[in-house]
Coordinates of C-alpha atoms and ligand atoms in Angstrom, one line a residue:
M1220 CA -154.3 105.1 193.9
R1221 CA -154.6 108.3 191.9
Q1222 CA -154.2 108.8 188.3
V1223 CA -154.3 112.0 186.1
F1224 CA -156.7 111.4 183.1
I1225 CA -157.0 113.6 179.7
T1226 CA -160.4 113.3 180.1
R1227 CA -161.1 114.9 176.4
T1228 CA -159.3 117.2 174.2
G1229 CA -159.0 120.7 175.5
G1230 CA -157.1 122.8 177.7
P1231 CA -155.2 122.1 181.1
E1232 CA -158.5 122.0 182.7
V1233 CA -159.6 118.7 180.9
L1234 CA -156.8 116.9 183.2
K1235 CA -158.8 115.5 186.1
L1236 CA -157.4 113.3 189.1
R1237 CA -159.4 110.2 189.6
E1238 CA -159.2 107.2 192.0
A1239 CA -158.4 103.9 190.8
P1240 CA -157.2 100.4 192.0
D1241 CA -153.9 99.8 192.3
L1242 CA -152.6 97.7 189.3
P1243 CA -151.2 94.4 189.8
P1244 CA -147.9 94.0 187.9
T1245 CA -148.0 91.8 184.8
K1246 CA -146.0 88.7 183.6
G1247 CA -142.2 90.0 183.7
A1248 CA -143.1 93.3 184.8
V1249 CA -142.7 95.5 188.3
R1250 CA -145.0 98.0 189.8
I1251 CA -143.4 101.1 190.5
R1252 CA -144.6 103.3 193.7
V1253 CA -144.0 106.7 191.7
K1254 CA -142.1 109.8 193.2
A1255 CA -141.8 111.9 190.3
A1256 CA -143.0 111.8 186.8
G1257 CA -141.7 113.7 183.9
V1258 CA -144.1 116.1 182.1
N1259 CA -143.2 116.2 178.2
F1260 CA -144.3 118.2 175.2
A1261 CA -145.9 114.9 173.9
D1262 CA -148.5 115.0 176.8
I1263 CA -149.3 118.6 175.9
L1264 CA -149.8 117.5 172.3
A1265 CA -152.0 114.5 173.5
R1266 CA -154.2 116.6 175.5
K1267 CA -154.8 119.1 172.5
G1268 CA -155.5 116.2 170.3
L1269 CA -152.3 116.7 168.1
Y1270 CA -150.3 113.5 168.8
A1271 CA -150.9 110.6 166.6
D1272 CA -149.3 108.2 169.2
A1273 CA -151.5 109.1 172.1
P1274 CA -153.7 106.4 173.6
K1275 CA -157.3 106.6 173.1
L1276 CA -158.9 109.3 175.4
P1277 CA -159.8 109.1 178.3
A1278 CA -156.3 108.2 178.9
V1279 CA -153.5 108.6 181.6
V1280 CA -150.1 109.9 179.9
G1281 CA -146.7 110.1 181.1
Y1282 CA -143.7 108.6 179.5
E1283 CA -141.1 108.6 182.4
V1284 CA -141.2 108.0 186.2
S1285 CA -138.8 107.6 189.3
G1286 CA -140.1 105.9 191.9
V1287 CA -139.6 102.5 194.5
V1288 CA -140.8 99.1 193.3
D1289 CA -143.6 97.9 195.7
A1290 CA -144.8 94.7 193.8
I1291 CA -143.1 92.0 191.4
G1292 CA -145.1 90.2 188.6
P1293 CA -144.7 86.6 187.7
E1294 CA -141.3 85.7 186.3
A1295 CA -139.9 89.2 187.3
S1296 CA -136.7 88.8 189.7
Q1297 CA -137.6 89.6 193.4
E1298 CA -134.2 91.2 193.6
W1299 CA -136.2 94.3 192.2
L1300 CA -138.8 94.7 195.2
G1301 CA -138.1 98.0 197.4
R1302 CA -135.3 99.5 195.0
E1303 CA -135.3 102.8 193.7
V1304 CA -135.6 102.8 190.1
V1305 CA -136.2 105.0 186.8
A1306 CA -138.0 103.9 183.8
P1307 CA -139.4 105.1 180.5
T1308 CA -143.4 104.3 180.4
R1309 CA -145.4 103.7 177.4
F1310 CA -148.1 106.1 179.2
G1311 CA -149.5 105.9 182.8
G1312 CA -146.9 107.9 184.3
Y1313 CA -149.3 110.7 185.6
A1314 CA -150.0 108.4 188.9
D1315 CA -149.3 107.1 192.1
T1316 CA -148.1 103.6 190.6
V1317 CA -147.1 102.3 187.0
V1318 CA -146.3 98.9 185.7
A1319 CA -143.4 98.6 183.5
P1320 CA -141.6 95.5 182.3
V1321 CA -138.2 94.7 184.0
E1322 CA -136.4 95.4 180.5
Q1323 CA -137.3 98.9 180.8
V1324 CA -136.7 99.4 184.5
F1325 CA -133.3 100.5 185.6
A1326 CA -131.7 101.6 189.0
K1327 CA -131.7 105.2 189.9
P1328 CA -128.2 106.5 190.6
A1329 CA -128.1 107.3 194.3
S1330 CA -126.6 110.7 193.4
L1331 CA -129.9 111.7 192.1
T1332 CA -133.0 112.8 193.6
H1333 CA -136.1 111.0 192.3
A1334 CA -137.1 114.4 190.4
Q1335 CA -133.9 114.5 188.7
A1336 CA -133.8 111.1 187.8
A1337 CA -137.2 111.4 186.0
T1338 CA -135.8 114.2 183.8
I1339 CA -133.4 111.6 182.0
P1340 CA -135.2 108.9 179.9
V1341 CA -137.2 111.2 177.3
N1342 CA -135.3 114.3 177.3
Y1343 CA -131.6 112.6 177.1
L1344 CA -132.4 109.6 175.4
T1345 CA -133.8 111.7 172.5
A1346 CA -130.9 114.1 172.8
W1347 CA -128.2 111.1 172.8
Q1348 CA -130.1 109.5 169.7
L1349 CA -130.2 113.0 167.9
M1350 CA -126.5 113.9 168.5
V1351 CA -124.6 110.6 169.1
V1352 CA -126.3 107.6 167.4
M1353 CA -127.7 109.4 164.3
G1354 CA -126.2 112.7 164.3
A1355 CA -122.5 111.3 164.7
L1356 CA -121.4 114.4 166.4
V1357 CA -117.6 114.8 166.8
K1358 CA -115.2 117.1 168.7
D1359 CA -115.0 120.6 167.5
E1360 CA -118.0 120.3 165.2
T1361 CA -120.7 123.0 165.6
V1362 CA -124.5 121.9 166.4
L1363 CA -127.4 124.5 166.1
I1364 CA -130.1 123.3 169.1
H1365 CA -133.4 124.7 168.4
N1366 CA -135.7 125.3 171.5
A1367 CA -132.3 125.0 173.4
G1368 CA -134.2 126.2 176.9
G1369 CA -136.5 123.0 176.7
G1370 CA -136.0 119.9 178.3
V1371 CA -134.4 118.2 175.0
G1372 CA -132.2 121.3 174.7
L1373 CA -130.7 121.3 178.0
A1374 CA -130.0 117.5 177.5
A1375 CA -128.4 118.5 174.2
I1376 CA -126.2 121.0 175.7
D1377 CA -124.7 118.3 178.3
I1378 CA -124.3 115.7 175.5
G1379 CA -122.5 118.5 173.1
R1380 CA -120.3 119.5 175.9
R1381 CA -119.1 116.0 176.6
R1382 CA -118.4 115.2 172.9
G1383 CA -116.5 118.7 172.5
A1384 CA -118.5 120.6 170.2
R1385 CA -119.3 124.2 169.8
L1386 CA -123.2 124.9 170.9
I1387 CA -125.3 127.4 169.4
G1388 CA -129.2 127.6 170.5
T1389 CA -132.2 129.4 169.7
A1390 CA -134.3 130.6 172.7
S1391 CA -136.2 133.6 173.9
A1392 CA -134.0 135.9 175.7
G1393 CA -135.0 135.7 179.3
K1394 CA -133.3 131.8 179.2
H1395 CA -129.9 133.1 177.7
D1396 CA -128.0 133.7 180.7
F1397 CA -129.0 130.2 182.1
L1398 CA -128.6 128.4 178.8
K1399 CA -124.9 130.0 178.7
S1400 CA -124.4 129.3 182.5
R1401 CA -125.1 125.6 181.3
G1402 CA -122.5 125.8 178.5
L1403 CA -124.3 127.0 175.4
D1404 CA -121.8 129.1 173.8
A1405 CA -124.1 131.6 171.7
A1406 CA -127.7 132.2 172.2
I1407 CA -130.0 133.5 169.5
D1408 CA -133.6 135.0 170.6
Y1409 CA -135.6 133.8 167.8
T1410 CA -138.6 135.8 168.5
Q1411 CA -136.8 139.2 168.1
T1412 CA -134.1 138.2 165.4
D1413 CA -134.1 135.9 162.1
W1414 CA -132.0 133.3 163.6
L1415 CA -130.4 132.1 160.1
P1416 CA -128.2 135.0 159.2
E1417 CA -127.2 135.1 162.7
V1418 CA -126.4 131.5 162.6
M1419 CA -124.2 132.1 159.3
R1420 CA -122.6 135.1 161.0
L1421 CA -121.4 133.2 164.2
T1422 CA -119.9 130.5 161.5
N1423 CA -118.2 133.0 159.2
G1424 CA -120.7 132.0 156.3
R1425 CA -120.0 128.3 156.7
G1426 CA -123.2 127.1 158.5
V1427 CA -123.3 124.0 161.2
E1428 CA -122.6 120.1 160.9
L1429 CA -125.6 119.2 163.1
I1430 CA -129.2 120.8 163.6
L1431 CA -131.8 119.4 166.1
D1432 CA -135.2 120.7 164.9
P1433 CA -138.5 119.8 166.8
L1434 CA -140.2 122.6 164.7
G1435 CA -141.2 121.0 161.8
G1436 CA -142.7 122.1 158.2
G1437 CA -140.9 125.2 156.8
H1438 CA -138.8 125.5 159.7
W1439 CA -136.9 122.2 158.5
R1440 CA -136.5 123.7 155.1
K1441 CA -134.7 126.8 156.6
S1442 CA -132.7 124.8 158.7
C1443 CA -131.2 123.0 156.0
K1444 CA -129.9 126.6 154.6
A1445 CA -127.7 126.9 157.9
L1446 CA -126.0 123.2 157.1
R1447 CA -122.5 123.0 155.7
P1448 CA -121.0 120.4 153.5
T1449 CA -121.4 117.3 155.8
G1450 CA -124.0 118.9 157.6
R1451 CA -127.2 116.5 159.3
L1452 CA -130.3 117.7 159.8
G1453 CA -132.2 115.8 162.9
M1454 CA -136.0 116.3 162.6
F1455 CA -137.8 115.2 165.9
G1456 CA -141.2 117.1 166.2
V1457 CA -143.7 119.3 165.0
S1458 CA -144.0 122.0 167.6
S1459 CA -145.1 124.6 165.0
A1460 CA -148.5 122.4 164.7
T1461 CA -149.4 123.9 168.0
A1462 CA -150.0 127.3 166.4
S1463 CA -152.9 125.9 164.2
R1464 CA -156.3 125.6 165.8
L1465 CA -157.4 122.9 163.5
P1466 CA -157.9 119.4 164.9
W1467 CA -155.4 116.3 164.1
P1468 CA -154.8 115.4 161.3
L1469 CA -155.7 118.8 159.6
N1470 CA -153.5 120.8 161.9
L1471 CA -150.5 119.1 160.5
A1472 CA -151.7 120.1 156.8
S1473 CA -150.5 123.7 157.3
V1474 CA -146.9 122.0 158.9
A1475 CA -147.0 119.5 155.8
V1476 CA -147.3 122.3 153.1
G1477 CA -144.0 123.7 154.2
T1478 CA -142.2 120.5 154.5
P1479 CA -139.2 120.1 152.5
W1480 CA -138.7 117.3 150.0
F1481 CA -135.3 115.8 150.0
H1482 CA -134.1 114.4 146.8
P1483 CA -131.2 111.7 147.0
F1484 CA -129.1 113.5 144.0
S1485 CA -129.5 117.1 146.0
L1486 CA -128.6 115.4 149.2
M1487 CA -125.7 113.8 147.4
D1488 CA -124.2 116.8 145.4
A1489 CA -124.7 119.1 148.7
N1490 CA -122.9 116.4 151.0
R1491 CA -125.8 116.7 153.4
G1492 CA -127.7 114.2 155.5
V1493 CA -131.2 114.3 157.0
F1494 CA -132.8 112.0 159.5
G1495 CA -135.8 111.7 161.8
V1496 CA -136.2 110.6 165.6
N1497 CA -139.2 109.3 167.2
L1498 CA -138.3 107.6 170.5
G1499 CA -142.0 106.5 170.8
H1500 CA -141.3 104.3 168.2
L1501 CA -138.7 102.5 169.6
W1502 CA -139.9 100.1 172.1
D1503 CA -139.3 97.0 170.0
E1504 CA -135.3 98.2 170.4
R1505 CA -135.4 97.6 174.0
D1506 CA -131.3 96.2 174.1
K1507 CA -130.3 99.2 171.9
V1508 CA -132.1 101.8 174.4
R1509 CA -130.9 99.7 177.3
A1510 CA -127.4 100.5 176.5
W1511 CA -128.0 104.0 176.0
V1512 CA -130.0 104.8 179.2
D1513 CA -127.0 102.7 180.9
G1514 CA -124.4 105.0 179.5
L1515 CA -126.5 108.3 180.4
L1516 CA -127.2 107.2 184.0
A1517 CA -123.4 106.4 184.3
G1518 CA -123.0 109.8 183.0
A1519 CA -125.0 111.0 185.9
T1520 CA -122.8 109.4 188.4
E1521 CA -120.0 110.7 186.5
G1522 CA -121.2 114.3 186.6
W1523 CA -121.2 115.2 182.8
V1524 CA -125.3 114.4 182.6
R1525 CA -126.6 117.1 184.8
P1526 CA -130.3 116.9 185.0
H1527 CA -131.8 119.9 185.8
V1528 CA -135.4 120.3 187.3
D1529 CA -137.0 123.7 186.5
R1530 CA -140.2 123.2 188.7
V1531 CA -142.2 120.4 190.5
F1532 CA -145.8 120.6 190.6
P1533 CA -147.9 118.1 192.7
L1534 CA -149.7 115.4 190.9
E1535 CA -153.0 117.0 191.3
A1536 CA -151.8 120.3 189.7
A1537 CA -151.1 118.7 186.2
G1538 CA -153.1 121.2 184.6
E1539 CA -150.9 123.8 186.1
A1540 CA -147.8 122.2 185.0
H1541 CA -149.0 122.1 181.2
A1542 CA -150.1 125.7 181.6
Y1543 CA -146.6 126.6 182.8
I1544 CA -144.7 124.8 179.8
E1545 CA -147.4 126.1 177.4
S1546 CA -146.7 129.8 178.5
R1547 CA -142.8 129.0 177.4
R1548 CA -141.7 129.8 181.4
N1549 CA -140.0 126.7 181.9
K1550 CA -136.1 126.2 181.5
G1551 CA -135.7 122.6 181.2
K1552 CA -137.8 119.8 182.9
V1553 CA -141.1 119.9 184.6
V1554 CA -141.8 117.2 187.1
L1555 CA -144.8 115.9 188.9
E1556 CA -144.6 114.5 192.5
P1557 CA -147.6 112.4 193.9
Ligands
NAP1489 N1 -139.4 112.8 168.7 C1 -139.3 112.5 169.8 O1 -138.8 111.2 170.1 C2 -139.2 113.8 170.7 C3 -138.7 113.2 172.1 C4 -138.9 114.6 173.1 C5 -139.4 115.9 172.6 N2 -139.7 115.9 171.4 C6 -140.1 117.2 171.1 O2 -139.3 118.2 170.9 C7 -139.9 119.5 171.3 C8 -139.2 120.0 172.6 O3 -139.5 119.1 173.5 P1 -138.9 119.6 175.1 O4 -139.5 118.3 175.8 O5 -137.7 119.8 175.2 O6 -140.1 120.8 175.2 P2 -140.2 121.6 176.5 O7 -139.4 121.5 177.8 O8 -141.6 121.6 176.8 O9 -139.6 123.1 175.8 C9 -140.0 123.5 174.8 C10 -139.4 125.1 174.5 O10 -139.5 125.1 173.0 C11 -139.9 126.6 172.9 N3 -141.1 126.6 172.2 C12 -141.2 126.6 170.7 N4 -142.4 126.5 170.4 C13 -143.0 126.2 171.2 C14 -144.4 126.0 171.6 N5 -145.3 125.9 170.2 N6 -145.1 126.0 172.5 C15 -144.4 126.0 173.9 N7 -143.0 126.4 173.7 C16 -142.3 126.4 172.5 C17 -140.0 127.4 174.3 O11 -138.7 128.1 174.5 P3 -138.6 129.5 174.2 O12 -139.3 130.4 175.2 O13 -137.3 129.4 173.9 O14 -139.7 129.7 173.0 C18 -140.1 125.9 175.4 O15 -139.4 126.3 176.5 C19 -141.2 119.0 171.2 O16 -141.9 119.3 169.8 C20 -141.6 117.6 171.5 O17 -142.5 117.1 171.1 C21 -139.9 114.7 170.4

């Protein structure tokens, strides 16, 4: 099989295709012949040496695949053999084959292509945890979705619509028409406009009930100012660290400097909540996550989960896929196909 390795930290050129023997499935696991692998922002952070959870380099990243089960490990049910599946993977997705424990493997809805199915595990689970599980979003609340044009942003639009919420998003201007066609109620070009006064204008000075913020540092401090009483801030990334040229963990220092401290009394008096989400630290909560995935895959069959594939790159062009995302041209998900 072929795998795409991050050979060392650096630009997209450090991604190299290498031949390797097919992996035998381990106990309780199956081997999946990959038809589509999702590319995530975390993969780019890993390549740049900015991702604390990344495996030691050289390594094969890739947090999600869709494909066909082609081998069964000891103690895993033979029923999986030949089935079309989708699976979150703890790395290794940028490959022709990957091994995953059966508890992490799900039947692919027949209505989805493999590329569409590969958009679901990371983006939709993250948005679900942010909005439904921890954000407790209810009908008629207003949500501010930062980076609305990314994969998590598009998933958040689907889930927010499903909950009957009003959706405001920040994104560069070229993505606005598309995002509105997906159901975003108001789009703010944060590259040209200060988004905070605009959010306050759109909410008649009240602010919003839920904010999804993957930027980090001082951006979280600013987001807090847009929360109305009962508002919740969901923090789930430090994209702003990519602006720094310093290596991990020094690059986070600039982000840390601006990071707000949340005093319990201040939160209590302001009727506000703050919480963090890191999907990559939920591998030991399989039952919980399984129920979320089941609900989202059912949503795809019902039609309210609408996976959008912006662009498909061949596996060997993983570097081009990274460069494409880094140039901010993607509207939602980018997928690799072996
Ligand atoms: N904690 C978790 O479990 C978890 C899970 C998934 C993702 N995340 C985080 O969520 C964030 C978004 O992920 P995603 O998969 O939605 O990303 P994505 O699909 O790559 O989209 C990111 C979008 O954000 C904007 N952006 C802002 N700062 C950027 C930067 N420095 N470089 C490139 N684009 C930037 C761009 O849109 P504009 O054109 O509008 O600027 C871009 O299209 C990332 O920080 C990621 O690490 C966290």
